[in-house]
Structure formats: C-alpha cells, structure tokens
CSV table of N, CA and C in Angstrom, one decimal:
chain,number,residue,atom,x,y,z
A,1,SER,N,0.8,-1.2,0.0
A,1,SER,CA,0.0,0.0,0.0
A,1,SER,C,0.9,1.2,0.0
A,2,THR,N,0.4,2.3,-0.7
A,2,THR,CA,1.1,3.5,-0.8
A,2,THR,C,0.8,4.4,0.4
A,3,THR,N,1.8,5.0,1.1
A,3,THR,CA,1.6,5.9,2.2
A,3,THR,C,1.6,7.3,1.7
A,4,ILE,N,0.6,8.1,1.9
A,4,ILE,CA,0.5,9.5,1.5
A,4,ILE,C,1.3,10.3,2.6
A,5,LYS,N,2.3,11.1,2.1
A,5,LYS,CA,3.1,11.8,3.0
A,5,LYS,C,2.8,13.3,3.1
A,6,SER,N,1.9,13.8,2.1
A,6,SER,CA,1.6,15.2,2.1
A,6,SER,C,0.1,15.4,1.7
A,7,ILE,N,-0.4,16.5,2.1
A,7,ILE,CA,-1.8,17.0,1.7
A,7,ILE,C,-1.6,18.1,0.7
A,8,LEU,N,-2.2,18.1,-0.4
A,8,LEU,CA,-2.1,19.2,-1.4
A,8,LEU,C,-3.5,19.9,-1.4
A,9,TYR,N,-3.4,21.2,-1.4
A,9,TYR,CA,-4.6,22.1,-1.5
A,9,TYR,C,-4.6,22.7,-2.9
A,10,TYR,N,-5.6,22.3,-3.7
A,10,TYR,CA,-5.8,22.8,-5.0
A,10,TYR,C,-6.8,24.0,-5.1
A,11,ASN,N,-6.5,25.0,-5.9
A,11,ASN,CA,-7.5,26.0,-6.2
A,11,ASN,C,-7.3,26.3,-7.7
A,12,LYS,N,-8.4,26.1,-8.5
A,12,LYS,CA,-8.4,26.3,-9.9
A,12,LYS,C,-7.3,25.5,-10.6
A,13,ASN,N,-7.2,24.2,-10.2
A,13,ASN,CA,-6.3,23.2,-10.8
A,13,ASN,C,-4.8,23.6,-10.5
A,14,LYS,N,-4.5,24.4,-9.6
A,14,LYS,CA,-3.1,24.7,-9.2
A,14,LYS,C,-2.9,24.4,-7.7
A,15,ILE,N,-1.8,23.9,-7.4
A,15,ILE,CA,-1.5,23.6,-6.0
A,15,ILE,C,-1.2,24.9,-5.3
A,16,ARG,N,-1.9,25.2,-4.3
A,16,ARG,CA,-1.7,26.5,-3.6
A,16,ARG,C,-1.0,26.3,-2.2
A,17,LYS,N,-1.2,25.1,-1.6
A,17,LYS,CA,-0.5,24.8,-0.3
A,17,LYS,C,-0.2,23.4,-0.3
A,18,THR,N,1.0,23.0,0.3
A,18,THR,CA,1.4,21.7,0.6
A,18,THR,C,1.6,21.5,2.1
A,19,PHE,N,1.0,20.5,2.6
A,19,PHE,CA,1.2,20.2,4.1
A,19,PHE,C,1.8,18.8,4.1
A,20,GLU,N,3.1,18.7,4.6
A,20,GLU,CA,3.7,17.4,4.9
A,20,GLU,C,3.0,16.9,6.1
A,21,ILE,N,2.7,15.6,6.1
A,21,ILE,CA,2.0,15.0,7.3
A,21,ILE,C,2.8,15.2,8.6
A,22,ASN,N,4.1,15.0,8.5
A,22,ASN,CA,5.0,15.1,9.7
A,22,ASN,C,5.2,16.5,10.2
A,23,THR,N,4.7,17.6,9.4
A,23,THR,CA,4.8,18.9,9.9
A,23,THR,C,3.6,19.5,10.6
A,24,ILE,N,2.5,18.7,10.6
A,24,ILE,CA,1.3,19.1,11.3
A,24,ILE,C,1.5,19.1,12.8
A,25,GLY,N,1.4,20.3,13.3
A,25,GLY,CA,1.7,20.5,14.7
A,25,GLY,C,0.4,20.5,15.6
A,26,ALA,N,-0.7,20.8,15.0
A,26,ALA,CA,-2.0,20.7,15.7
A,26,ALA,C,-3.1,20.6,14.8
A,27,MET,N,-4.3,20.1,15.3
A,27,MET,CA,-5.5,20.0,14.5
A,27,MET,C,-6.6,20.4,15.4
A,28,ALA,N,-7.7,21.0,14.8
A,28,ALA,CA,-8.8,21.4,15.6
A,28,ALA,C,-10.0,21.4,14.7
A,29,LEU,N,-11.2,21.4,15.3
A,29,LEU,CA,-12.5,21.6,14.5
A,29,LEU,C,-12.9,23.0,14.8
A,30,SER,N,-13.4,23.7,13.8
A,30,SER,CA,-13.7,25.1,14.0
A,30,SER,C,-14.9,25.5,13.2
A,31,PHE,N,-15.5,26.7,13.5
A,31,PHE,CA,-16.6,27.3,12.8
A,31,PHE,C,-16.0,28.3,11.8
A,32,ASP,N,-14.8,28.8,12.1
A,32,ASP,CA,-14.2,29.9,11.4
A,32,ASP,C,-13.8,29.5,9.9
A,33,TRP,N,-14.2,30.3,9.0
A,33,TRP,CA,-14.0,29.9,7.6
A,33,TRP,C,-12.8,30.6,7.0
A,34,ARG,N,-12.0,31.3,7.8
A,34,ARG,CA,-10.8,32.0,7.3
A,34,ARG,C,-9.8,30.9,6.9
A,35,TRP,N,-8.9,31.2,6.0
A,35,TRP,CA,-7.8,30.3,5.7
A,35,TRP,C,-6.4,30.8,5.9
A,36,SER,N,-6.3,32.0,6.3
A,36,SER,CA,-5.0,32.6,6.5
A,36,SER,C,-5.1,33.7,7.6
A,37,TRP,N,-4.0,33.8,8.4
A,37,TRP,CA,-3.8,34.8,9.4
A,37,TRP,C,-3.9,36.2,8.7
A,38,LYS,N,-3.4,36.3,7.5
A,38,LYS,CA,-3.4,37.6,6.8
A,38,LYS,C,-4.7,37.9,6.1
A,39,GLN,N,-5.6,37.0,6.1
A,39,GLN,CA,-6.9,37.2,5.4
A,39,GLN,C,-7.6,38.4,5.9
A,40,LYS,N,-8.0,39.3,5.1
A,40,LYS,CA,-8.7,40.5,5.5
A,40,LYS,C,-10.0,40.6,4.7
A,41,ILE,N,-10.9,41.5,5.2
A,41,ILE,CA,-12.1,41.8,4.5
A,41,ILE,C,-11.7,42.7,3.3
A,42,PRO,N,-12.1,42.3,2.1
A,42,PRO,CA,-11.8,43.1,0.9
A,42,PRO,C,-12.5,44.5,1.0
A,43,ILE,N,-11.8,45.5,0.4
A,43,ILE,CA,-12.3,46.9,0.5
A,43,ILE,C,-13.7,47.1,0.0
A,44,TYR,N,-14.1,46.3,-1.1
A,44,TYR,CA,-15.4,46.5,-1.6
A,44,TYR,C,-16.5,46.1,-0.6
A,45,ILE,N,-16.2,45.1,0.2
A,45,ILE,CA,-17.2,44.7,1.2
A,45,ILE,C,-17.2,45.7,2.3
A,46,LYS,N,-16.1,46.3,2.7
A,46,LYS,CA,-16.1,47.3,3.7
A,46,LYS,C,-16.9,48.5,3.2
A,47,VAL,N,-16.7,48.9,1.9
A,47,VAL,CA,-17.5,50.0,1.4
A,47,VAL,C,-18.9,49.7,1.3
A,48,PHE,N,-19.3,48.5,1.0
A,48,PHE,CA,-20.7,48.0,0.9
A,48,PHE,C,-21.3,48.1,2.3
A,49,LEU,N,-20.6,47.7,3.3
A,49,LEU,CA,-21.2,47.7,4.7
A,49,LEU,C,-21.4,49.2,5.2
A,50,VAL,N,-20.4,50.1,4.8
A,50,VAL,CA,-20.6,51.5,5.2
A,50,VAL,C,-21.8,52.1,4.5
A,51,LEU,N,-21.9,51.7,3.2
A,51,LEU,CA,-23.1,52.3,2.4
A,51,LEU,C,-24.4,51.7,3.0
A,52,TRP,N,-24.4,50.5,3.4
A,52,TRP,CA,-25.6,49.9,4.0
A,52,TRP,C,-26.0,50.7,5.3
A,53,PHE,N,-25.0,50.9,6.1
A,53,PHE,CA,-25.2,51.7,7.4
A,53,PHE,C,-25.7,53.1,7.1
A,54,LEU,N,-25.1,53.8,6.1
A,54,LEU,CA,-25.5,55.1,5.8
A,54,LEU,C,-26.9,55.1,5.2
A,55,LEU,N,-27.2,54.1,4.4
A,55,LEU,CA,-28.6,54.0,3.9
A,55,LEU,C,-29.6,53.8,5.0
A,56,GLY,N,-29.3,53.0,5.9
A,56,GLY,CA,-30.2,52.8,7.1
A,56,GLY,C,-30.4,54.1,7.9
A,57,CYS,N,-29.3,54.8,8.1
A,57,CYS,CA,-29.4,56.1,8.8
A,57,CYS,C,-30.2,57.1,8.0
A,58,TYR,N,-29.9,57.2,6.7
A,58,TYR,CA,-30.5,58.2,5.9
A,58,TYR,C,-32.0,58.0,5.7
A,59,THR,N,-32.4,56.7,5.5
A,59,THR,CA,-33.8,56.5,5.2
A,59,THR,C,-34.7,56.6,6.4
A,60,THR,N,-34.2,56.4,7.6
A,60,THR,CA,-35.0,56.5,8.8
A,60,THR,C,-34.6,57.5,9.8
A,61,GLY,N,-33.4,58.1,9.6
A,61,GLY,CA,-32.9,59.1,10.5
A,61,GLY,C,-32.3,58.5,11.8
A,62,GLU,N,-32.3,57.2,12.0
A,62,GLU,CA,-31.9,56.6,13.2
A,62,GLU,C,-30.6,55.7,12.9
A,63,PRO,N,-29.5,55.9,13.7
A,63,PRO,CA,-28.3,55.1,13.5
A,63,PRO,C,-28.5,53.6,13.8
A,64,ILE,N,-29.5,53.3,14.7
A,64,ILE,CA,-29.7,51.9,15.1
A,64,ILE,C,-30.2,51.1,13.9
A,65,ASN,N,-30.9,51.8,13.0
A,65,ASN,CA,-31.4,51.1,11.8
A,65,ASN,C,-30.3,50.7,10.8
A,66,GLY,N,-29.3,51.6,10.8
A,66,GLY,CA,-28.1,51.3,10.0
A,66,GLY,C,-27.4,50.0,10.6
A,67,VAL,N,-27.3,49.9,11.9
A,67,VAL,CA,-26.7,48.7,12.6
A,67,VAL,C,-27.6,47.5,12.3
A,68,ALA,N,-28.9,47.7,12.3
A,68,ALA,CA,-29.8,46.5,12.0
A,68,ALA,C,-29.6,46.0,10.6
A,69,ILE,N,-29.4,46.9,9.6
A,69,ILE,CA,-29.2,46.5,8.2
A,69,ILE,C,-27.9,45.8,8.1
A,70,ILE,N,-26.8,46.2,8.8
A,70,ILE,CA,-25.5,45.5,8.7
A,70,ILE,C,-25.7,44.2,9.4
A,71,PHE,N,-26.4,44.1,10.5
A,71,PHE,CA,-26.6,42.8,11.2
A,71,PHE,C,-27.3,41.8,10.3
A,72,THR,N,-28.3,42.3,9.6
A,72,THR,CA,-29.1,41.5,8.7
A,72,THR,C,-28.2,41.0,7.6
A,73,PHE,N,-27.3,41.8,7.0
A,73,PHE,CA,-26.4,41.4,6.0
A,73,PHE,C,-25.4,40.3,6.5
A,74,CYS,N,-24.8,40.6,7.7
A,74,CYS,CA,-23.9,39.6,8.2
A,74,CYS,C,-24.6,38.3,8.6
A,75,PHE,N,-25.8,38.3,9.1
A,75,PHE,CA,-26.6,37.1,9.4
A,75,PHE,C,-26.8,36.3,8.1
A,76,SER,N,-27.1,37.0,7.0
A,76,SER,CA,-27.4,36.3,5.8
A,76,SER,C,-26.1,35.6,5.3
A,77,ILE,N,-25.0,36.2,5.5
A,77,ILE,CA,-23.7,35.5,5.1
A,77,ILE,C,-23.5,34.3,6.0
A,78,LEU,N,-23.7,34.4,7.3
A,78,LEU,CA,-23.5,33.3,8.2
A,78,LEU,C,-24.4,32.1,8.0
A,79,THR,N,-25.6,32.4,7.5
A,79,THR,CA,-26.6,31.3,7.3
A,79,THR,C,-26.3,30.5,6.0
A,80,THR,N,-25.4,31.0,5.1
A,80,THR,CA,-25.1,30.3,3.9
A,80,THR,C,-24.5,28.9,4.2
A,81,LYS,N,-23.7,28.8,5.3
A,81,LYS,CA,-23.2,27.5,5.6
A,81,LYS,C,-24.3,26.5,6.1
A,82,ALA,N,-25.3,27.1,6.8
A,82,ALA,CA,-26.4,26.3,7.3
A,82,ALA,C,-27.2,25.8,6.1
A,83,TYR,N,-27.4,26.7,5.1
A,83,TYR,CA,-28.2,26.3,3.9
A,83,TYR,C,-27.4,25.2,3.1
A,84,MET,N,-26.1,25.3,3.0
A,84,MET,CA,-25.3,24.3,2.3
A,84,MET,C,-25.5,23.0,3.0
A,85,HIS,N,-25.4,22.9,4.3
A,85,HIS,CA,-25.6,21.7,5.1
A,85,HIS,C,-27.0,21.2,4.9
A,86,LEU,N,-28.0,22.0,4.9
A,86,LEU,CA,-29.4,21.6,4.7
A,86,LEU,C,-29.5,20.9,3.3
A,87,LEU,N,-28.9,21.5,2.3
A,87,LEU,CA,-29.0,20.9,1.0
A,87,LEU,C,-28.2,19.6,0.9
A,88,ASN,N,-27.1,19.5,1.7
A,88,ASN,CA,-26.3,18.2,1.6
A,88,ASN,C,-26.8,17.2,2.7
A,89,GLY,N,-27.8,17.5,3.4
A,89,GLY,CA,-28.4,16.5,4.4
A,89,GLY,C,-27.5,16.4,5.6
A,90,SER,N,-26.7,17.4,5.9
A,90,SER,CA,-25.8,17.3,7.1
A,90,SER,C,-26.1,18.4,8.1
A,91,LEU,N,-27.2,19.0,8.0
A,91,LEU,CA,-27.6,20.1,8.9
A,91,LEU,C,-27.8,19.4,10.3
A,92,GLY,N,-27.1,19.9,11.3
A,92,GLY,CA,-27.1,19.3,12.6
A,92,GLY,C,-26.1,18.2,12.9
A,93,PHE,N,-25.5,17.7,11.8
A,93,PHE,CA,-24.5,16.6,12.0
A,93,PHE,C,-23.2,17.2,12.7
A,94,PHE,N,-22.8,18.3,12.2
A,94,PHE,CA,-21.5,19.0,12.6
A,94,PHE,C,-21.7,19.9,13.8
A,95,GLY,N,-23.0,20.4,14.0
A,95,GLY,CA,-23.1,21.5,14.9
A,95,GLY,C,-22.6,22.7,14.2
A,96,LEU,N,-21.8,23.5,15.0
A,96,LEU,CA,-21.2,24.7,14.3
A,96,LEU,C,-19.8,24.3,13.8
A,97,HIS,N,-19.2,23.3,14.2
A,97,HIS,CA,-17.8,23.0,13.9
A,97,HIS,C,-17.6,22.1,12.7
A,98,ASP,N,-17.7,22.7,11.5
A,98,ASP,CA,-17.6,21.9,10.3
A,98,ASP,C,-16.4,22.2,9.5
A,99,GLN,N,-15.4,22.8,10.1
A,99,GLN,CA,-14.1,23.0,9.4
A,99,GLN,C,-13.0,22.2,10.2
A,100,LEU,N,-12.2,21.5,9.4
A,100,LEU,CA,-11.1,20.8,10.0
A,100,LEU,C,-9.9,21.7,9.7
A,101,VAL,N,-9.2,22.1,10.8
A,101,VAL,CA,-8.1,23.1,10.6
A,101,VAL,C,-6.8,22.3,11.0
A,102,LEU,N,-5.9,22.3,10.0
A,102,LEU,CA,-4.5,21.8,10.2
A,102,LEU,C,-3.5,22.9,10.4
A,103,TYR,N,-2.7,22.8,11.4
A,103,TYR,CA,-1.7,23.9,11.7
A,103,TYR,C,-0.4,23.3,11.4
A,104,LYS,N,0.4,24.0,10.6
A,104,LYS,CA,1.8,23.6,10.4
A,104,LYS,C,2.6,24.1,11.6
A,105,GLU,N,3.5,23.3,12.0
A,105,GLU,CA,4.3,23.7,13.2
A,105,GLU,C,5.6,24.4,12.7
A,106,ASN,N,5.4,25.7,12.5
A,106,ASN,CA,6.5,26.6,12.1
A,106,ASN,C,6.3,28.0,12.7
A,107,ALA,N,7.2,28.8,12.5
A,107,ALA,CA,7.1,30.2,13.0
A,107,ALA,C,6.0,31.0,12.5
A,108,GLU,N,5.6,30.7,11.2
A,108,GLU,CA,4.5,31.5,10.6
A,108,GLU,C,3.1,31.0,11.0
A,109,VAL,N,3.0,29.8,11.6
A,109,VAL,CA,1.8,29.2,11.9
A,109,VAL,C,0.9,29.2,10.7
A,110,GLU,N,1.3,28.4,9.7
A,110,GLU,CA,0.5,28.3,8.5
A,110,GLU,C,-0.6,27.3,8.8
A,111,ILE,N,-1.8,27.5,8.1
A,111,ILE,CA,-2.9,26.6,8.4
A,111,ILE,C,-3.5,26.2,7.0
A,112,LEU,N,-4.2,25.1,7.1
A,112,LEU,CA,-5.1,24.6,6.0
A,112,LEU,C,-6.4,24.4,6.6
A,113,ASN,N,-7.4,25.1,6.2
A,113,ASN,CA,-8.8,25.0,6.7
A,113,ASN,C,-9.7,24.3,5.7
A,114,ILE,N,-10.1,23.1,6.1
A,114,ILE,CA,-10.9,22.2,5.2
A,114,ILE,C,-12.4,22.2,5.6
A,115,LEU,N,-13.2,22.7,4.7
A,115,LEU,CA,-14.7,22.7,5.0
A,115,LEU,C,-15.2,21.3,4.7
A,116,MET,N,-15.8,20.7,5.6
A,116,MET,CA,-16.4,19.3,5.4
A,116,MET,C,-17.9,19.6,5.1
A,117,ALA,N,-18.2,19.4,3.8
A,117,ALA,CA,-19.5,19.8,3.3
A,117,ALA,C,-20.6,18.8,3.7
A,118,ASP,N,-20.2,17.5,4.0
A,118,ASP,CA,-21.3,16.6,4.3
A,118,ASP,C,-20.6,15.5,5.1
A,119,LYS,N,-21.5,14.5,5.6
A,119,LYS,CA,-21.0,13.5,6.5
A,119,LYS,C,-20.0,12.6,5.8
A,120,GLU,N,-20.2,12.3,4.5
A,120,GLU,CA,-19.3,11.5,3.8
A,120,GLU,C,-17.9,12.0,3.7
A,121,GLU,N,-17.7,13.3,3.5
A,121,GLU,CA,-16.4,14.0,3.5
A,121,GLU,C,-15.8,13.9,4.9
A,122,TYR,N,-16.6,14.1,6.0
A,122,TYR,CA,-16.1,13.9,7.3
A,122,TYR,C,-15.6,12.5,7.6
A,123,LEU,N,-16.3,11.5,7.2
A,123,LEU,CA,-15.9,10.1,7.4
A,123,LEU,C,-14.6,9.8,6.6
A,124,GLN,N,-14.5,10.3,5.4
A,124,GLN,CA,-13.3,10.1,4.6
A,124,GLN,C,-12.1,10.7,5.3
A,125,LEU,N,-12.2,12.0,5.8
A,125,LEU,CA,-11.1,12.6,6.5
A,125,LEU,C,-10.8,11.9,7.8
A,126,ARG,N,-11.8,11.5,8.5
A,126,ARG,CA,-11.6,10.7,9.7
A,126,ARG,C,-10.8,9.5,9.5
A,127,ASP,N,-11.2,8.7,8.5
A,127,ASP,CA,-10.5,7.5,8.1
A,127,ASP,C,-9.0,7.8,7.7
A,128,TYR,N,-8.9,8.8,6.9
A,128,TYR,CA,-7.5,9.2,6.5
A,128,TYR,C,-6.6,9.5,7.6
A,129,PHE,N,-7.1,10.3,8.6
A,129,PHE,CA,-6.2,10.7,9.7
A,129,PHE,C,-6.0,9.6,10.7
A,130,MET,N,-7.0,8.7,10.8
A,130,MET,CA,-6.8,7.5,11.6
A,130,MET,C,-5.7,6.6,11.0
A,131,GLN,N,-5.7,6.5,9.7
A,131,GLN,CA,-4.6,5.6,9.1
A,131,GLN,C,-3.3,6.3,9.1
A,132,THR,N,-3.2,7.6,8.8
A,132,THR,CA,-1.9,8.2,8.6
A,132,THR,C,-1.3,8.7,9.9
A,133,MET,N,-2.1,9.2,10.9
A,133,MET,CA,-1.6,9.8,12.1
A,133,MET,C,-2.1,9.1,13.4
A,134,GLN,N,-3.0,8.1,13.2
A,134,GLN,CA,-3.7,7.5,14.4
A,134,GLN,C,-4.4,8.6,15.2
A,135,LYS,N,-5.0,9.5,14.5
A,135,LYS,CA,-5.7,10.6,15.2
A,135,LYS,C,-7.2,10.6,14.8
A,136,ASP,N,-8.0,10.6,15.8
A,136,ASP,CA,-9.5,10.6,15.5
A,136,ASP,C,-10.0,12.0,15.5
A,137,ILE,N,-10.4,12.5,14.4
A,137,ILE,CA,-10.7,14.0,14.3
A,137,ILE,C,-12.0,14.2,15.1
A,138,SER,N,-12.8,13.2,15.4
A,138,SER,CA,-14.0,13.5,16.2
A,138,SER,C,-13.7,13.8,17.6
A,139,ASN,N,-12.5,13.6,18.1
A,139,ASN,CA,-12.1,13.9,19.4
A,139,ASN,C,-11.2,15.2,19.5
A,140,LEU,N,-11.1,16.0,18.4
A,140,LEU,CA,-10.3,17.2,18.4
A,140,LEU,C,-10.9,18.3,19.2
A,141,GLN,N,-10.1,19.2,19.6
A,141,GLN,CA,-10.5,20.4,20.3
A,141,GLN,C,-11.4,21.2,19.4
A,142,ARG,N,-12.5,21.8,19.9
A,142,ARG,CA,-13.4,22.6,19.1
A,142,ARG,C,-13.2,24.0,19.5
A,143,THR,N,-13.2,24.9,18.4
A,143,THR,CA,-13.0,26.3,18.7
A,143,THR,C,-13.8,27.1,17.7
A,144,MET,N,-14.1,28.4,18.1
A,144,MET,CA,-14.8,29.2,17.2
A,144,MET,C,-13.8,30.0,16.3
A,145,SER,N,-12.7,30.3,16.8
A,145,SER,CA,-11.7,31.0,16.0
A,145,SER,C,-10.5,30.1,15.6
A,146,ILE,N,-10.0,30.1,14.4
A,146,ILE,CA,-8.9,29.3,14.0
A,146,ILE,C,-7.6,29.7,14.7
A,147,PHE,N,-7.6,30.9,15.2
A,147,PHE,CA,-6.4,31.4,15.9
A,147,PHE,C,-6.6,31.5,17.4
A,148,ASN,N,-7.3,30.5,18.0
A,148,ASN,CA,-7.5,30.5,19.4
A,148,ASN,C,-6.1,30.2,20.1
A,149,GLU,N,-5.8,31.0,21.1
A,149,GLU,CA,-4.5,30.9,21.8
A,149,GLU,C,-4.4,29.7,22.7
A,150,LYS,N,-5.5,28.9,22.9
A,150,LYS,CA,-5.4,27.8,23.7
A,150,LYS,C,-5.0,26.5,22.9
A,151,ILE,N,-4.8,26.6,21.6
A,151,ILE,CA,-4.5,25.4,20.9
A,151,ILE,C,-3.0,25.0,21.2
A,152,GLU,N,-2.8,23.8,21.6
A,152,GLU,CA,-1.5,23.3,22.0
A,152,GLU,C,-0.9,22.5,20.8
A,153,PHE,N,0.4,22.9,20.5
A,153,PHE,CA,1.1,22.2,19.5
A,153,PHE,C,2.1,21.2,20.1
A,154,ARG,N,2.6,20.3,19.3
A,154,ARG,CA,3.5,19.3,19.9
A,154,ARG,C,4.7,19.9,20.5
A,155,LYS,N,5.3,20.9,19.9
A,155,LYS,CA,6.6,21.5,20.3
A,155,LYS,C,6.5,22.8,21.0
A,156,PHE,N,5.4,23.5,20.7
A,156,PHE,CA,5.2,24.9,21.3
A,156,PHE,C,3.8,25.2,21.5
A,157,LYS,N,3.5,26.2,22.3
A,157,LYS,CA,2.1,26.6,22.5
A,157,LYS,C,1.8,27.8,21.6
A,158,PHE,N,0.6,27.8,21.0
A,158,PHE,CA,0.2,28.9,20.1
A,158,PHE,C,-0.3,30.1,20.9
C-alpha cells in the first residue's frame, strides 16, 4: 500500500499549499471559515457595509437602523453554511464545527482550513487521519476562531 506523506490544496487546478503530514503541529475543529492569518475583508465589502449603514441612517434618521441593516447582511452571510448543510443533508451533524483546521508547526503558523460539506467527507477525512496519524478527528478540540490561543502544538504553545 502507498503511504501518503503530504496533503495538497488545489485551487483552480493549481497547487496552492502543501502540508507534509509530519509537519502538522496541531489540529482542531472550527466554525471559522478563514484560511490565513493575513486574510482581510476586501475593500469593496467594507465600502458596501458602510453604504448599508448610511442608507439605514438616511432612510429612517436613526443610526440603530443602520446597525440593524448591517446585522441582517452579516446574518445572511453566516446562514449560507447552514443552507449548504441543509442541501447536503448534514444540517445538525456537525453542529457549528464543520471546518477541519490543520496547523503547520513553524514560526509563521500556516494553516489549512478544510470545509467538510457533508457526513461522507467527514468520514473520509476521519479514516484518512486515523490511518496516517492514528488521530481521531471526532475527538479534536473545538474552537470558534482558528487562531485560538489555547491550541497546543506538539513542540510549542500557540
């Protein structure tokens, strides 16, 4: 049997990240969909949110309505994951923690954040990590933020 020694992350048929199995320093289950410490909100979304806020203030004369419009916009973004799981038949299976986060053990703390879209993907990943690392992902620490300071690495604390 062939032993897989690395995980490749593809985007548009190009390899974007490579994780050697022996460099994984920590794993966690998360709700956070970010994929990089440097990931920021694009400027066009910031402008859009400011315009939504100003529109709410302008149309009603009350700043609280601008906040309500922004809350509604953010709520709709957050519910897209729930809708995806509803369509895939996995709503309620994961709870909130449907992202498997792999942390490379290096100074930059590189991560690979894997969205598990349905129960079948979860089971495939669980089997894979049981075979390669003897690690059951169902017993991993659960966190809301991928950059939680309580995540413990093999050689250092994050």
